[in-house]
């Protein structure tokens, strides 16, 4: 898919996010990321995170608690950075072993690694070992924790936010679409990272009401509501916001944002 995007567009491309710790060894992720960066002529960033059990438990390995997953992620990032240098790497760590590994196709500059975080410990890790930070809520404290963890260079590292919306001329229909397609947006706490099957997600989603989805997702064509959602990220200190349209009207969404929303966004 990334190879196809490299052929079809001159836009930057980023994974948001890939888990390099359980199901896929970090050396394999590093090879894919380096090749992607070469295909995109340096326009690729690798977003990584500590993963979700739904995807990562399938090989039967124990699903570790969050502190261990973050420890694994930190070691994985270290392994990938070494491989991005294009030299031969041997690594015997707590979680990963690499023997005489080398990436023979690497970009001119190492692939930037952004780290996803939904809690304070992960945000601090993103600041300490990441080139950037990704999260899905306009949480100013998480951004501040990321900046503090980055030390003196914190302000030069990008904070990237993700926003889901459901654009449509009929707000009620847009809400029904969001509730049908993405009720998990309103699931609380650590459920997203600990549930292991689609059936479990379906069961949990039965507890999510349309009203709860409306609290989390801007639905309809009220430009002011969309602008306010974007400005919340700007006010929290984010540099970039990725907006995801829930629903089939992608063309209408792009036209709406181009003409009605983005001209009003602060900064």
Tab-separated table of C-alpha atoms in Angstrom:
chain	number	residue	atom	x	y	z
A	1	UNK	CA	0.000	0.000	0.000
A	2	UNK	CA	2.765	2.452	0.883
A	3	UNK	CA	4.530	1.590	-2.368
A	4	UNK	CA	1.332	2.386	-4.274
A	5	UNK	CA	1.000	5.693	-2.417
A	6	UNK	CA	4.601	6.535	-3.259
A	7	UNK	CA	3.744	6.111	-6.935
A	8	UNK	CA	0.430	7.964	-6.801
A	9	UNK	CA	1.123	11.019	-4.642
A	10	UNK	CA	3.782	13.545	-3.694
A	11	UNK	CA	2.242	14.009	-0.237
A	12	UNK	CA	4.013	12.926	2.956
A	13	UNK	CA	2.966	9.516	4.290
A	14	UNK	CA	2.994	8.271	7.877
A	15	UNK	CA	1.856	5.160	9.707
A	16	UNK	CA	-0.315	6.081	12.675
A	17	UNK	CA	0.530	3.744	14.145
A	18	UNK	CA	2.469	0.491	13.743
A	19	UNK	CA	3.232	-1.816	16.660
A	20	UNK	CA	6.851	-3.105	16.421
A	21	UNK	CA	6.885	-5.161	19.601
A	22	UNK	CA	4.798	-8.336	19.534
A	23	UNK	CA	3.392	-9.712	16.291
A	24	UNK	CA	6.096	-8.108	14.108
A	25	UNK	CA	9.738	-7.986	15.200
A	26	UNK	CA	11.246	-4.471	15.209
A	27	UNK	CA	13.905	-5.524	12.686
A	28	UNK	CA	11.154	-6.365	10.185
A	29	UNK	CA	9.367	-3.076	10.837
A	30	UNK	CA	12.666	-1.241	10.380
A	31	UNK	CA	13.221	-2.871	6.999
A	32	UNK	CA	9.708	-1.976	5.809
A	33	UNK	CA	10.043	1.596	7.094
A	34	UNK	CA	13.428	2.140	5.456
A	35	UNK	CA	12.162	0.850	2.120
A	36	UNK	CA	9.069	3.044	2.411
A	37	UNK	CA	11.229	6.097	3.075
A	38	UNK	CA	13.326	5.360	-0.014
A	39	UNK	CA	10.226	4.919	-2.195
A	40	UNK	CA	8.803	8.197	-0.874
A	41	UNK	CA	12.129	10.023	-1.267
A	42	UNK	CA	12.274	10.969	2.400
A	43	UNK	CA	8.584	11.846	2.795
A	44	UNK	CA	7.859	8.984	5.204
A	45	UNK	CA	7.521	9.007	8.989
A	46	UNK	CA	7.096	5.886	11.088
A	47	UNK	CA	4.480	6.161	13.798
A	48	UNK	CA	4.752	3.446	16.450
A	49	UNK	CA	2.835	2.487	19.565
A	50	UNK	CA	2.629	-0.163	22.247
A	51	UNK	CA	-0.164	-1.958	20.410
A	52	UNK	CA	-3.603	-3.404	21.018
A	53	UNK	CA	-4.285	-6.954	22.099
A	54	UNK	CA	-6.776	-7.410	19.247
A	55	UNK	CA	-3.907	-7.374	16.747
A	56	UNK	CA	-0.923	-8.438	18.797
A	57	UNK	CA	-2.168	-11.473	20.766
A	58	UNK	CA	-2.685	-13.709	17.721
A	59	UNK	CA	0.607	-15.629	18.059
A	60	UNK	CA	-0.377	-16.717	21.558
A	61	UNK	CA	2.222	-14.697	23.439
A	62	UNK	CA	1.256	-13.264	26.806
A	63	UNK	CA	-0.217	-9.777	26.534
A	64	UNK	CA	1.929	-7.815	28.986
A	65	UNK	CA	0.794	-4.903	31.163
A	66	UNK	CA	1.274	-1.355	29.950
A	67	UNK	CA	4.621	-0.663	31.704
A	68	UNK	CA	6.173	-3.754	30.089
A	69	UNK	CA	4.733	-2.853	26.682
A	70	UNK	CA	6.337	0.579	26.949
A	71	UNK	CA	9.645	-1.018	27.971
A	72	UNK	CA	9.429	-3.251	24.901
A	73	UNK	CA	8.591	-0.269	22.693
A	74	UNK	CA	11.614	1.672	23.919
A	75	UNK	CA	13.950	-1.224	23.147
A	76	UNK	CA	12.300	-1.731	19.757
A	77	UNK	CA	12.860	1.915	18.854
A	78	UNK	CA	16.528	1.602	19.828
A	79	UNK	CA	16.933	-1.471	17.593
A	80	UNK	CA	15.246	0.250	14.648
A	81	UNK	CA	17.380	3.379	14.977
A	82	UNK	CA	20.542	1.276	14.856
A	83	UNK	CA	19.334	-0.511	11.733
A	84	UNK	CA	18.394	2.767	10.017
A	85	UNK	CA	22.090	3.641	10.036
A	86	UNK	CA	22.693	0.913	7.458
A	87	UNK	CA	25.381	-0.863	9.437
A	88	UNK	CA	25.513	-4.442	10.683
A	89	UNK	CA	23.709	-4.770	14.014
A	90	UNK	CA	23.903	-7.437	16.708
A	91	UNK	CA	21.710	-6.847	19.726
A	92	UNK	CA	20.953	-9.073	22.722
A	93	UNK	CA	18.440	-7.186	24.820
A	94	UNK	CA	15.829	-7.972	27.419
A	95	UNK	CA	13.087	-8.425	24.839
A	96	UNK	CA	14.738	-8.690	21.395
A	97	UNK	CA	17.641	-10.426	19.744
A	98	UNK	CA	19.163	-9.348	16.442
A	99	UNK	CA	22.068	-11.254	14.888
A	100	UNK	CA	24.254	-9.697	12.182
A	101	UNK	CA	21.316	-7.788	10.723
A	102	UNK	CA	21.753	-5.052	8.157
A	103	UNK	CA	19.371	-2.998	6.041
A	104	UNK	CA	20.869	-2.739	2.576
A	105	UNK	CA	18.343	-0.173	1.355
A	106	UNK	CA	18.186	2.852	3.629
A	107	UNK	CA	17.172	6.484	3.018
A	108	UNK	CA	19.703	9.312	3.083
A	109	UNK	CA	18.405	10.369	6.504
A	110	UNK	CA	17.163	7.989	9.219
A	111	UNK	CA	13.399	7.482	9.275
A	112	UNK	CA	11.781	9.801	11.873
A	113	UNK	CA	9.916	7.838	14.549
A	114	UNK	CA	6.830	9.326	16.178
A	115	UNK	CA	5.422	7.595	19.246
A	116	UNK	CA	1.742	7.306	20.097
A	117	UNK	CA	0.706	7.974	23.680
A	118	UNK	CA	-2.574	7.988	25.574
A	119	UNK	CA	-1.158	8.277	29.087
A	120	UNK	CA	1.483	10.268	30.917
A	121	UNK	CA	4.117	7.501	30.984
A	122	UNK	CA	3.838	6.938	27.242
A	123	UNK	CA	3.964	10.692	26.588
A	124	UNK	CA	7.168	10.942	28.591
A	125	UNK	CA	8.600	8.022	26.588
A	126	UNK	CA	7.634	9.780	23.356
A	127	UNK	CA	9.558	12.827	24.495
A	128	UNK	CA	12.584	10.835	25.567
A	129	UNK	CA	13.084	8.547	22.562
A	130	UNK	CA	10.730	9.780	19.827
A	131	UNK	CA	11.080	12.342	17.062
A	132	UNK	CA	7.449	13.295	17.570
A	133	UNK	CA	4.250	12.522	19.435
A	134	UNK	CA	0.832	11.241	18.328
A	135	UNK	CA	-2.424	11.088	20.280
A	136	UNK	CA	-6.149	11.168	19.594
A	137	UNK	CA	-7.429	13.755	22.095
A	138	UNK	CA	-6.651	17.477	22.497
A	139	UNK	CA	-4.961	16.892	25.842
A	140	UNK	CA	-2.685	19.802	26.750
A	141	UNK	CA	-1.176	17.921	29.697
A	142	UNK	CA	-0.052	15.062	27.463
A	143	UNK	CA	1.599	17.539	25.117
A	144	UNK	CA	3.288	19.245	28.063
A	145	UNK	CA	4.523	15.883	29.372
A	146	UNK	CA	5.894	15.071	25.919
A	147	UNK	CA	7.677	18.446	25.741
A	148	UNK	CA	9.153	18.041	29.212
A	149	UNK	CA	10.366	14.563	28.362
A	150	UNK	CA	12.099	15.914	25.262
A	151	UNK	CA	14.317	18.262	27.244
A	152	UNK	CA	15.777	21.327	25.567
A	153	UNK	CA	14.755	20.178	22.084
A	154	UNK	CA	11.135	19.526	22.968
A	155	UNK	CA	9.674	22.482	21.113
A	156	UNK	CA	11.256	21.364	17.835
A	157	UNK	CA	9.548	17.958	17.903
A	158	UNK	CA	6.062	17.823	16.355
A	159	UNK	CA	2.944	16.924	18.317
A	160	UNK	CA	0.335	15.383	16.022
A	161	UNK	CA	-3.311	14.875	16.886
A	162	UNK	CA	-6.013	12.698	15.371
A	163	UNK	CA	-9.628	13.864	15.096
A	164	UNK	CA	-12.589	11.796	13.896
A	165	UNK	CA	-15.631	13.568	12.474
A	166	UNK	CA	-18.798	12.531	10.652
A	167	UNK	CA	-19.598	15.177	8.062
A	168	UNK	CA	-23.018	15.209	6.419
A	169	UNK	CA	-25.830	17.658	5.621
A	170	UNK	CA	-28.170	15.806	8.014
A	171	UNK	CA	-26.648	15.823	11.536
A	172	UNK	CA	-28.917	13.041	12.779
A	173	UNK	CA	-27.987	10.802	9.876
A	174	UNK	CA	-24.301	11.634	10.373
A	175	UNK	CA	-24.596	10.632	14.037
A	176	UNK	CA	-26.307	7.374	13.111
A	177	UNK	CA	-23.461	6.658	10.684
A	178	UNK	CA	-20.809	7.388	13.311
A	179	UNK	CA	-22.619	5.256	15.874
A	180	UNK	CA	-22.949	2.385	13.407
A	181	UNK	CA	-19.411	2.481	12.008
A	182	UNK	CA	-17.280	3.696	14.920
A	183	UNK	CA	-18.954	3.270	18.321
A	184	UNK	CA	-15.601	2.191	19.771
A	185	UNK	CA	-14.551	5.844	19.692
A	186	UNK	CA	-16.589	6.242	22.874
A	187	UNK	CA	-15.224	3.209	24.744
A	188	UNK	CA	-13.565	4.294	27.996
A	189	UNK	CA	-10.233	3.565	29.607
A	190	UNK	CA	-7.973	0.739	28.469
A	191	UNK	CA	-10.614	-1.364	26.725
A	192	UNK	CA	-9.235	-0.565	23.273
A	193	UNK	CA	-5.855	-2.025	24.171
A	194	UNK	CA	-7.033	-5.068	26.129
A	195	UNK	CA	-9.999	-6.598	24.254
A	196	UNK	CA	-8.842	-9.476	22.077
A	197	UNK	CA	-11.591	-10.309	19.559
A	198	UNK	CA	-14.006	-8.445	17.272
A	199	UNK	CA	-16.819	-10.142	19.173
A	200	UNK	CA	-15.667	-8.572	22.417
A	201	UNK	CA	-15.600	-5.177	20.734
A	202	UNK	CA	-19.127	-5.753	19.444
A	203	UNK	CA	-20.282	-6.625	22.942
A	204	UNK	CA	-18.650	-3.555	24.452
A	205	UNK	CA	-20.040	-1.341	21.677
A	206	UNK	CA	-23.571	-2.364	22.645
A	207	UNK	CA	-23.106	-0.252	25.768
A	208	UNK	CA	-22.266	2.854	23.710
A	209	UNK	CA	-25.267	5.091	23.065
A	210	UNK	CA	-25.593	7.592	20.210
A	211	UNK	CA	-25.384	10.334	22.825
A	212	UNK	CA	-21.970	9.077	23.943
A	213	UNK	CA	-20.757	9.070	20.343
A	214	UNK	CA	-22.067	12.618	19.909
A	215	UNK	CA	-19.919	13.659	22.885
A	216	UNK	CA	-16.813	12.321	21.149
A	217	UNK	CA	-17.431	12.921	17.429
A	218	UNK	CA	-18.495	16.121	15.675
A	219	UNK	CA	-21.429	15.129	13.468
A	220	UNK	CA	-23.092	17.140	10.710
A	221	UNK	CA	-22.260	20.255	8.729
A	222	UNK	CA	-22.009	22.929	11.421
A	223	UNK	CA	-18.742	24.517	10.365
A	224	UNK	CA	-18.323	26.257	13.716
A	225	UNK	CA	-18.417	22.920	15.550
A	226	UNK	CA	-15.737	21.483	13.269
A	227	UNK	CA	-13.602	24.604	13.651
A	228	UNK	CA	-13.934	24.442	17.437
A	229	UNK	CA	-12.811	20.797	17.436
A	230	UNK	CA	-9.711	21.669	15.424
A	231	UNK	CA	-8.925	24.760	17.476
A	232	UNK	CA	-9.030	22.655	20.640
A	233	UNK	CA	-5.942	20.849	19.352
A	234	UNK	CA	-4.212	24.102	18.468
A	235	UNK	CA	-4.916	25.500	21.931
A	236	UNK	CA	-3.536	22.319	23.512
A	237	UNK	CA	-0.225	22.823	21.709
A	238	UNK	CA	-0.491	20.458	18.747
A	239	UNK	CA	1.378	21.255	15.536
A	240	UNK	CA	-0.644	19.089	13.139
A	241	UNK	CA	-4.096	17.518	13.214
A	242	UNK	CA	-5.169	14.603	11.015
A	243	UNK	CA	-8.925	14.553	10.406
A	244	UNK	CA	-10.683	11.275	9.626
A	245	UNK	CA	-14.128	11.288	8.019
A	246	UNK	CA	-16.455	8.567	9.313
A	247	UNK	CA	-18.819	7.686	6.500
A	248	UNK	CA	-18.936	7.346	2.723
A	249	UNK	CA	-19.133	10.993	1.642
A	250	UNK	CA	-15.403	11.609	1.329
A	251	UNK	CA	-15.723	14.116	-1.521
A	252	UNK	CA	-18.297	16.148	0.376
A	253	UNK	CA	-16.076	16.085	3.458
A	254	UNK	CA	-13.054	17.403	1.560
A	255	UNK	CA	-15.085	20.133	-0.148
A	256	UNK	CA	-16.663	21.142	3.171
A	257	UNK	CA	-13.319	21.398	4.952
A	258	UNK	CA	-11.654	23.195	2.045
A	259	UNK	CA	-14.359	25.858	1.717
A	260	UNK	CA	-16.005	26.135	5.146
A	261	UNK	CA	-13.724	24.864	7.874
A	262	UNK	CA	-10.022	25.342	7.149
A	263	UNK	CA	-10.328	29.056	6.246
A	264	UNK	CA	-11.540	29.656	9.810
A	265	UNK	CA	-8.993	27.577	11.691
A	266	UNK	CA	-6.629	29.532	13.930
A	267	UNK	CA	-3.021	29.477	12.691
